[in-house]
Amino acid sequence: MNLITNRAEMNQLSKQLKQNSKSIGFVPTMGFLHEGHLSLVAKAKQENDVVVMSIFVNPLQFGPNEDFETYPRDIERDEKLAKNAGVDYLFVPTVKEMYPTEMGSKLTAIKRTNVLCGKSREGHFDGVVTVLSKLFHIICPDKAYFGMKDAQQVAVVDGLINDYFFPIELVPVETIREIDGLAKSSRNVYLDASERKEAPQLFQSLTLAKNKILQGERSIENLTLFIKRYIEENTSGEIDYVEMYSYPSLEPIERIKGKIIIALAVKYSKARLIDNIVMDVK
Ligand code: PAF
């Protein structure tokens, strides 16, 4: 595996790969890799000649009161994991490399952002689309891989790729879970022992709601109430939101019908967990 920190070098390599007709699968990450990221690499390896992973904790997508400084980082461990997973090129730029000068123009994610996490994380998706546009230009991937755990991010990136005609195929990859159902996340390390024990109840609430839909429930009000009650009765977390929308357009819906997402966010003492299910309902 080659480690690259310089954007011009990365871009040069990508162009060479293209000239040699090699397809590039890109896995953008903020590091502190877990099985979720590695499943993206595994899929990218199946579908491309070369896999490029980026590790960059992007300051632009963190709000002033968010955890940019304390976001977990362990580059040595990440390097080993990426190498063992079969990453060919690991791109690890510094903040100065990605943002060498103060930005004179801005990308703003307008649609699909005023719901779910976007509502309480002002500017977050502007930061995501900005850094991804830069990374897409540097790496020139054929396909880019994103985990469905952050389904809103997948929806926003879908919009970005369509709006700016990036010649990239977006590949959403199913959420990887712990054996007890908890969605894998770099932030799970912030949970204390009792929070970790009860955290799988979040996915359980979604699974039970899904079963209710399969049995015929179509009322958003009833399902929202059910999920909220379940979380309140089975966890000590504070509910940030439980919401349902069409997917990937993230438009409000009146009843459960078509492709929909049920998503939730719950705050614990040092971590805010998100999870969702997407289903196609007749
Ligand atoms: O999902 C993430 O880790 C980040 O939002 C991403 C896509 C790497 C952009 O910084």
CSV table of C-alpha atoms and ligand atoms in Angstrom, one decimal:
chain,number,residue,atom,x,y,z
A,1,MET,CA,0.0,0.0,0.0
A,2,ASN,CA,1.2,3.5,-0.9
A,3,LEU,CA,0.7,6.3,1.6
A,4,ILE,CA,0.3,9.7,0.0
A,5,THR,CA,0.0,13.0,1.7
A,6,ASN,CA,0.4,15.4,-1.2
A,7,ARG,CA,-2.6,16.2,-3.4
A,8,ALA,CA,-0.7,16.9,-6.6
A,9,GLU,CA,1.0,13.5,-6.2
A,10,MET,CA,-2.3,11.8,-5.6
A,11,ASN,CA,-3.9,13.5,-8.6
A,12,GLN,CA,-0.9,12.5,-10.8
A,13,LEU,CA,-1.2,8.9,-9.7
A,14,SER,CA,-4.9,8.9,-10.3
A,15,LYS,CA,-4.4,10.3,-13.8
A,16,GLN,CA,-1.8,7.6,-14.6
A,17,LEU,CA,-4.1,4.9,-13.4
A,18,LYS,CA,-6.8,6.3,-15.7
A,19,GLN,CA,-4.4,6.4,-18.6
A,20,ASN,CA,-3.6,2.8,-18.0
A,21,SER,CA,-7.4,2.1,-18.1
A,22,LYS,CA,-7.6,1.1,-14.4
A,23,SER,CA,-10.9,1.7,-12.7
A,24,ILE,CA,-10.7,3.5,-9.3
A,25,GLY,CA,-12.9,2.7,-6.4
A,26,PHE,CA,-12.8,5.5,-3.7
A,27,VAL,CA,-13.6,5.1,0.0
A,28,PRO,CA,-13.6,8.5,1.7
A,29,THR,CA,-13.3,8.3,5.5
A,30,MET,CA,-12.3,10.4,8.5
A,31,GLY,CA,-10.3,7.5,9.9
A,32,PHE,CA,-10.5,5.5,13.2
A,33,LEU,CA,-11.4,2.7,10.9
A,34,HIS,CA,-13.9,0.0,11.9
A,35,GLU,CA,-15.5,-2.9,10.1
A,36,GLY,CA,-18.0,-0.6,8.5
A,37,HIS,CA,-15.2,1.2,6.6
A,38,LEU,CA,-13.5,-2.1,5.8
A,39,SER,CA,-16.8,-3.5,4.3
A,40,LEU,CA,-16.7,-0.5,1.9
A,41,VAL,CA,-13.1,-1.4,0.9
A,42,ALA,CA,-14.2,-5.0,0.4
A,43,LYS,CA,-17.0,-4.0,-2.0
A,44,ALA,CA,-14.7,-1.5,-3.8
A,45,LYS,CA,-12.1,-4.2,-4.3
A,46,GLN,CA,-14.7,-6.5,-5.9
A,47,GLU,CA,-15.8,-3.8,-8.3
A,48,ASN,CA,-12.5,-2.0,-9.3
A,49,ASP,CA,-8.9,-2.5,-10.3
A,50,VAL,CA,-7.6,-0.1,-7.7
A,51,VAL,CA,-8.9,1.1,-4.3
A,52,VAL,CA,-8.1,4.5,-2.9
A,53,MET,CA,-9.0,5.4,0.6
A,54,SER,CA,-8.8,8.9,2.1
A,55,ILE,CA,-8.4,9.6,5.8
A,56,PHE,CA,-9.1,13.3,6.5
A,57,VAL,CA,-10.9,14.7,9.5
A,58,ASN,CA,-12.6,17.6,7.7
A,59,PRO,CA,-12.8,20.7,10.0
A,60,LEU,CA,-15.4,22.2,7.7
A,61,GLN,CA,-18.1,19.7,8.5
A,62,PHE,CA,-17.8,20.2,12.3
A,63,GLY,CA,-19.8,22.9,14.1
A,64,PRO,CA,-18.2,25.2,16.7
A,65,ASN,CA,-19.6,23.0,19.5
A,66,GLU,CA,-18.8,19.7,17.9
A,67,ASP,CA,-16.0,17.2,18.4
A,68,PHE,CA,-13.4,18.2,15.8
A,69,GLU,CA,-10.5,18.4,18.3
A,70,THR,CA,-11.5,15.2,20.1
A,71,TYR,CA,-12.7,13.2,17.1
A,72,PRO,CA,-10.9,9.8,17.6
A,73,ARG,CA,-7.7,9.5,15.5
A,74,ASP,CA,-5.2,6.6,15.3
A,75,ILE,CA,-3.4,6.8,12.0
A,76,GLU,CA,-0.9,4.0,12.7
A,77,ARG,CA,-3.7,1.6,13.5
A,78,ASP,CA,-5.6,2.8,10.5
A,79,GLU,CA,-2.7,2.3,8.2
A,80,LYS,CA,-2.4,-1.3,9.2
A,81,LEU,CA,-6.1,-1.9,8.9
A,82,ALA,CA,-6.2,-0.3,5.4
A,83,LYS,CA,-3.2,-2.3,4.2
A,84,ASN,CA,-4.7,-5.6,5.5
A,85,ALA,CA,-8.0,-4.8,3.8
A,86,GLY,CA,-6.2,-4.4,0.5
A,87,VAL,CA,-6.3,-0.6,0.0
A,88,ASP,CA,-3.8,0.3,-2.8
A,89,TYR,CA,-3.4,4.0,-2.1
A,90,LEU,CA,-4.1,5.7,1.3
A,91,PHE,CA,-4.4,9.4,0.9
A,92,VAL,CA,-3.9,11.3,4.2
A,93,PRO,CA,-3.7,15.0,3.5
A,94,THR,CA,-3.2,17.7,6.2
A,95,VAL,CA,-5.8,20.4,6.7
A,96,LYS,CA,-3.3,22.8,5.1
A,97,GLU,CA,-3.0,20.5,2.1
A,98,MET,CA,-6.8,20.4,1.6
A,99,TYR,CA,-7.5,24.1,2.5
A,100,PRO,CA,-4.2,25.9,1.6
A,101,THR,CA,-5.9,29.3,1.4
A,102,GLU,CA,-9.0,30.8,2.8
A,103,MET,CA,-11.9,29.6,0.5
A,104,GLY,CA,-13.1,32.4,-1.8
A,105,SER,CA,-16.2,30.5,-3.0
A,106,LYS,CA,-18.6,28.2,-1.1
A,107,LEU,CA,-20.6,25.1,-1.8
A,108,THR,CA,-23.9,24.9,0.0
A,109,ALA,CA,-26.0,21.8,0.2
A,110,ILE,CA,-29.5,23.1,-0.1
A,111,LYS,CA,-31.8,20.1,-0.6
A,112,ARG,CA,-32.1,17.1,1.7
A,113,THR,CA,-30.4,18.9,4.5
A,114,ASN,CA,-33.0,20.6,6.6
A,115,VAL,CA,-34.2,17.3,8.1
A,116,LEU,CA,-32.7,14.6,10.3
A,117,CYS,CA,-29.1,15.5,11.4
A,118,GLY,CA,-28.9,18.4,9.0
A,119,LYS,CA,-31.4,20.3,11.1
A,120,SER,CA,-29.3,20.3,14.2
A,121,ARG,CA,-25.9,20.4,12.4
A,122,GLU,CA,-26.0,23.7,10.6
A,123,GLY,CA,-23.4,23.8,7.8
A,124,HIS,CA,-22.4,20.2,8.3
A,125,PHE,CA,-23.4,19.1,4.8
A,126,ASP,CA,-21.8,22.2,3.2
A,127,GLY,CA,-18.6,20.9,4.7
A,128,VAL,CA,-19.2,17.4,3.4
A,129,VAL,CA,-20.0,18.5,-0.2
A,130,THR,CA,-17.0,20.9,-0.2
A,131,VAL,CA,-14.5,18.3,0.9
A,132,LEU,CA,-15.9,15.6,-1.3
A,133,SER,CA,-15.8,17.9,-4.4
A,134,LYS,CA,-12.1,18.5,-3.7
A,135,LEU,CA,-11.4,14.8,-3.1
A,136,PHE,CA,-13.4,13.8,-6.2
A,137,HIS,CA,-11.3,16.2,-8.3
A,138,ILE,CA,-8.0,14.9,-6.8
A,139,ILE,CA,-8.8,11.2,-7.0
A,140,CYS,CA,-11.0,11.0,-10.1
A,141,PRO,CA,-12.8,7.8,-9.0
A,142,ASP,CA,-15.1,5.8,-11.1
A,143,LYS,CA,-17.1,4.7,-8.1
A,144,ALA,CA,-17.4,6.1,-4.6
A,145,TYR,CA,-18.5,4.0,-1.6
A,146,PHE,CA,-20.6,5.3,1.3
A,147,GLY,CA,-22.1,3.5,4.3
A,148,MET,CA,-25.9,3.6,4.6
A,149,LYS,CA,-25.5,4.3,8.4
A,150,ASP,CA,-25.4,7.9,7.3
A,151,ALA,CA,-28.2,7.6,4.9
A,152,GLN,CA,-28.7,11.4,4.8
A,153,GLN,CA,-25.1,11.8,3.7
A,154,VAL,CA,-25.7,9.2,0.9
A,155,ALA,CA,-28.8,11.2,-0.2
A,156,VAL,CA,-26.8,14.5,-0.2
A,157,VAL,CA,-23.9,13.0,-2.1
A,158,ASP,CA,-26.3,11.6,-4.7
A,159,GLY,CA,-27.5,15.3,-5.1
A,160,LEU,CA,-23.9,16.6,-5.4
A,161,ILE,CA,-22.9,14.0,-8.0
A,162,ASN,CA,-26.1,14.8,-10.1
A,163,ASP,CA,-25.9,18.6,-9.7
A,164,TYR,CA,-22.2,18.9,-10.7
A,165,PHE,CA,-22.1,16.1,-13.3
A,166,PHE,CA,-19.3,14.2,-11.5
A,167,PRO,CA,-18.7,11.2,-13.6
A,168,ILE,CA,-18.9,9.0,-10.6
A,169,GLU,CA,-21.2,6.1,-9.6
A,170,LEU,CA,-22.3,6.4,-6.0
A,171,VAL,CA,-22.4,3.0,-4.3
A,172,PRO,CA,-24.4,2.9,-1.0
A,173,VAL,CA,-23.3,0.0,1.2
A,174,GLU,CA,-25.4,-1.6,3.9
A,175,THR,CA,-24.7,-0.7,7.6
A,176,ILE,CA,-22.4,-3.1,9.4
A,177,ARG,CA,-23.6,-3.9,12.9
A,178,GLU,CA,-22.1,-5.4,16.0
A,179,ILE,CA,-23.4,-8.9,16.9
A,180,ASP,CA,-26.1,-7.2,19.2
A,181,GLY,CA,-27.3,-5.0,16.4
A,182,LEU,CA,-25.6,-1.7,17.3
A,183,ALA,CA,-24.5,0.1,14.1
A,184,LYS,CA,-20.6,0.2,14.0
A,185,SER,CA,-19.4,3.8,14.4
A,186,SER,CA,-16.1,5.5,15.3
A,187,ARG,CA,-18.1,7.3,18.0
A,188,ASN,CA,-19.2,4.1,19.8
A,189,VAL,CA,-15.9,4.4,21.8
A,190,TYR,CA,-17.4,7.3,23.7
A,191,LEU,CA,-20.2,5.2,25.2
A,192,ASP,CA,-19.7,4.2,28.8
A,193,ALA,CA,-20.4,0.5,29.8
A,194,SER,CA,-24.0,0.9,30.7
A,195,GLU,CA,-24.8,3.1,27.6
A,196,ARG,CA,-23.0,0.5,25.4
A,197,LYS,CA,-25.2,-2.2,26.9
A,198,GLU,CA,-28.5,-0.5,26.1
A,199,ALA,CA,-27.5,1.1,22.8
A,200,PRO,CA,-28.6,-1.9,20.6
A,201,GLN,CA,-32.2,-1.0,21.7
A,202,LEU,CA,-32.1,1.8,19.1
A,203,PHE,CA,-31.9,-0.7,16.2
A,204,GLN,CA,-34.3,-2.9,18.0
A,205,SER,CA,-36.9,0.0,18.0
A,206,LEU,CA,-36.4,0.3,14.3
A,207,THR,CA,-36.7,-3.4,13.7
A,208,LEU,CA,-40.0,-3.6,15.7
A,209,ALA,CA,-41.3,-0.6,13.7
A,210,LYS,CA,-40.4,-2.3,10.5
A,211,ASN,CA,-42.3,-5.4,11.6
A,212,LYS,CA,-45.3,-3.3,12.4
A,213,ILE,CA,-45.1,-1.9,8.8
A,214,LEU,CA,-44.9,-5.4,7.4
A,215,GLN,CA,-48.0,-6.2,9.4
A,216,GLY,CA,-49.9,-3.3,7.8
A,217,GLU,CA,-49.2,-0.2,10.0
A,218,ARG,CA,-49.0,2.9,7.8
A,219,SER,CA,-49.5,5.7,10.2
A,220,ILE,CA,-46.4,7.9,10.7
A,221,GLU,CA,-47.8,9.2,14.0
A,222,ASN,CA,-48.4,5.8,15.5
A,223,LEU,CA,-44.9,4.5,14.4
A,224,THR,CA,-43.1,7.6,15.6
A,225,LEU,CA,-44.9,7.4,19.0
A,226,PHE,CA,-44.1,3.7,19.2
A,227,ILE,CA,-40.3,4.2,18.5
A,228,LYS,CA,-40.1,7.1,20.9
A,229,ARG,CA,-41.8,5.2,23.7
A,230,TYR,CA,-39.7,2.2,23.1
A,231,ILE,CA,-36.5,4.2,23.4
A,232,GLU,CA,-37.6,6.1,26.4
A,233,GLU,CA,-38.6,2.9,28.2
A,234,ASN,CA,-35.5,0.9,27.3
A,235,THR,CA,-32.7,3.4,27.3
A,236,SER,CA,-31.3,6.4,29.2
A,237,GLY,CA,-30.5,8.3,26.0
A,238,GLU,CA,-32.1,11.6,25.1
A,239,ILE,CA,-34.0,11.4,21.8
A,240,ASP,CA,-32.9,14.0,19.3
A,241,TYR,CA,-35.2,13.0,16.6
A,242,VAL,CA,-37.3,10.1,15.2
A,243,GLU,CA,-38.3,11.0,11.6
A,244,MET,CA,-39.7,9.4,8.5
A,245,TYR,CA,-39.3,10.6,4.9
A,246,SER,CA,-39.3,9.5,1.3
A,247,TYR,CA,-35.8,8.2,0.3
A,248,PRO,CA,-33.5,9.5,-1.2
A,249,SER,CA,-35.4,12.7,-1.8
A,250,LEU,CA,-36.0,13.2,2.0
A,251,GLU,CA,-39.4,14.8,1.4
A,252,PRO,CA,-42.1,14.7,4.0
A,253,ILE,CA,-44.7,11.9,3.6
A,254,GLU,CA,-48.2,11.6,4.9
A,255,ARG,CA,-48.3,7.9,5.1
A,256,ILE,CA,-45.8,5.0,4.9
A,257,LYS,CA,-45.7,4.3,1.1
A,258,GLY,CA,-42.9,3.7,-1.5
A,259,LYS,CA,-39.2,3.9,-0.6
A,260,ILE,CA,-39.0,5.5,2.8
A,261,ILE,CA,-36.4,6.0,5.6
A,262,ILE,CA,-37.1,5.8,9.3
A,263,ALA,CA,-34.2,7.5,11.0
A,264,LEU,CA,-33.3,8.3,14.6
A,265,ALA,CA,-30.7,10.1,16.6
A,266,VAL,CA,-30.2,9.7,20.4
A,267,LYS,CA,-27.8,11.6,22.6
A,268,TYR,CA,-25.8,9.9,25.3
A,269,SER,CA,-23.4,11.6,27.7
A,270,LYS,CA,-20.5,11.8,25.3
A,271,ALA,CA,-21.9,10.4,22.0
A,272,ARG,CA,-24.8,11.0,19.7
A,273,LEU,CA,-25.8,7.8,17.9
A,274,ILE,CA,-27.7,7.6,14.6
A,275,ASP,CA,-29.4,4.7,12.9
A,276,ASN,CA,-32.0,4.1,10.2
A,277,ILE,CA,-33.7,1.6,8.1
A,278,VAL,CA,-34.7,2.1,4.5
A,279,MET,CA,-37.6,0.0,3.1
A,280,ASP,CA,-39.8,-0.2,0.0
A,281,VAL,CA,-43.4,-0.3,1.0
A,282,LYS,CA,-46.2,-1.3,-1.4
B,1,PAF,O1,-18.6,10.0,6.4
B,1,PAF,C1,-17.5,10.5,6.6
B,1,PAF,O2,-16.6,9.9,7.2
B,1,PAF,C2,-17.3,12.0,6.1
B,1,PAF,O3,-18.5,12.7,6.2
B,1,PAF,C3,-16.7,12.0,4.7
B,1,PAF,C4,-17.6,11.4,3.7
B,1,PAF,C5,-15.4,11.2,4.7
B,1,PAF,C6,-16.4,13.4,4.3
B,1,PAF,O4,-15.5,14.1,5.1
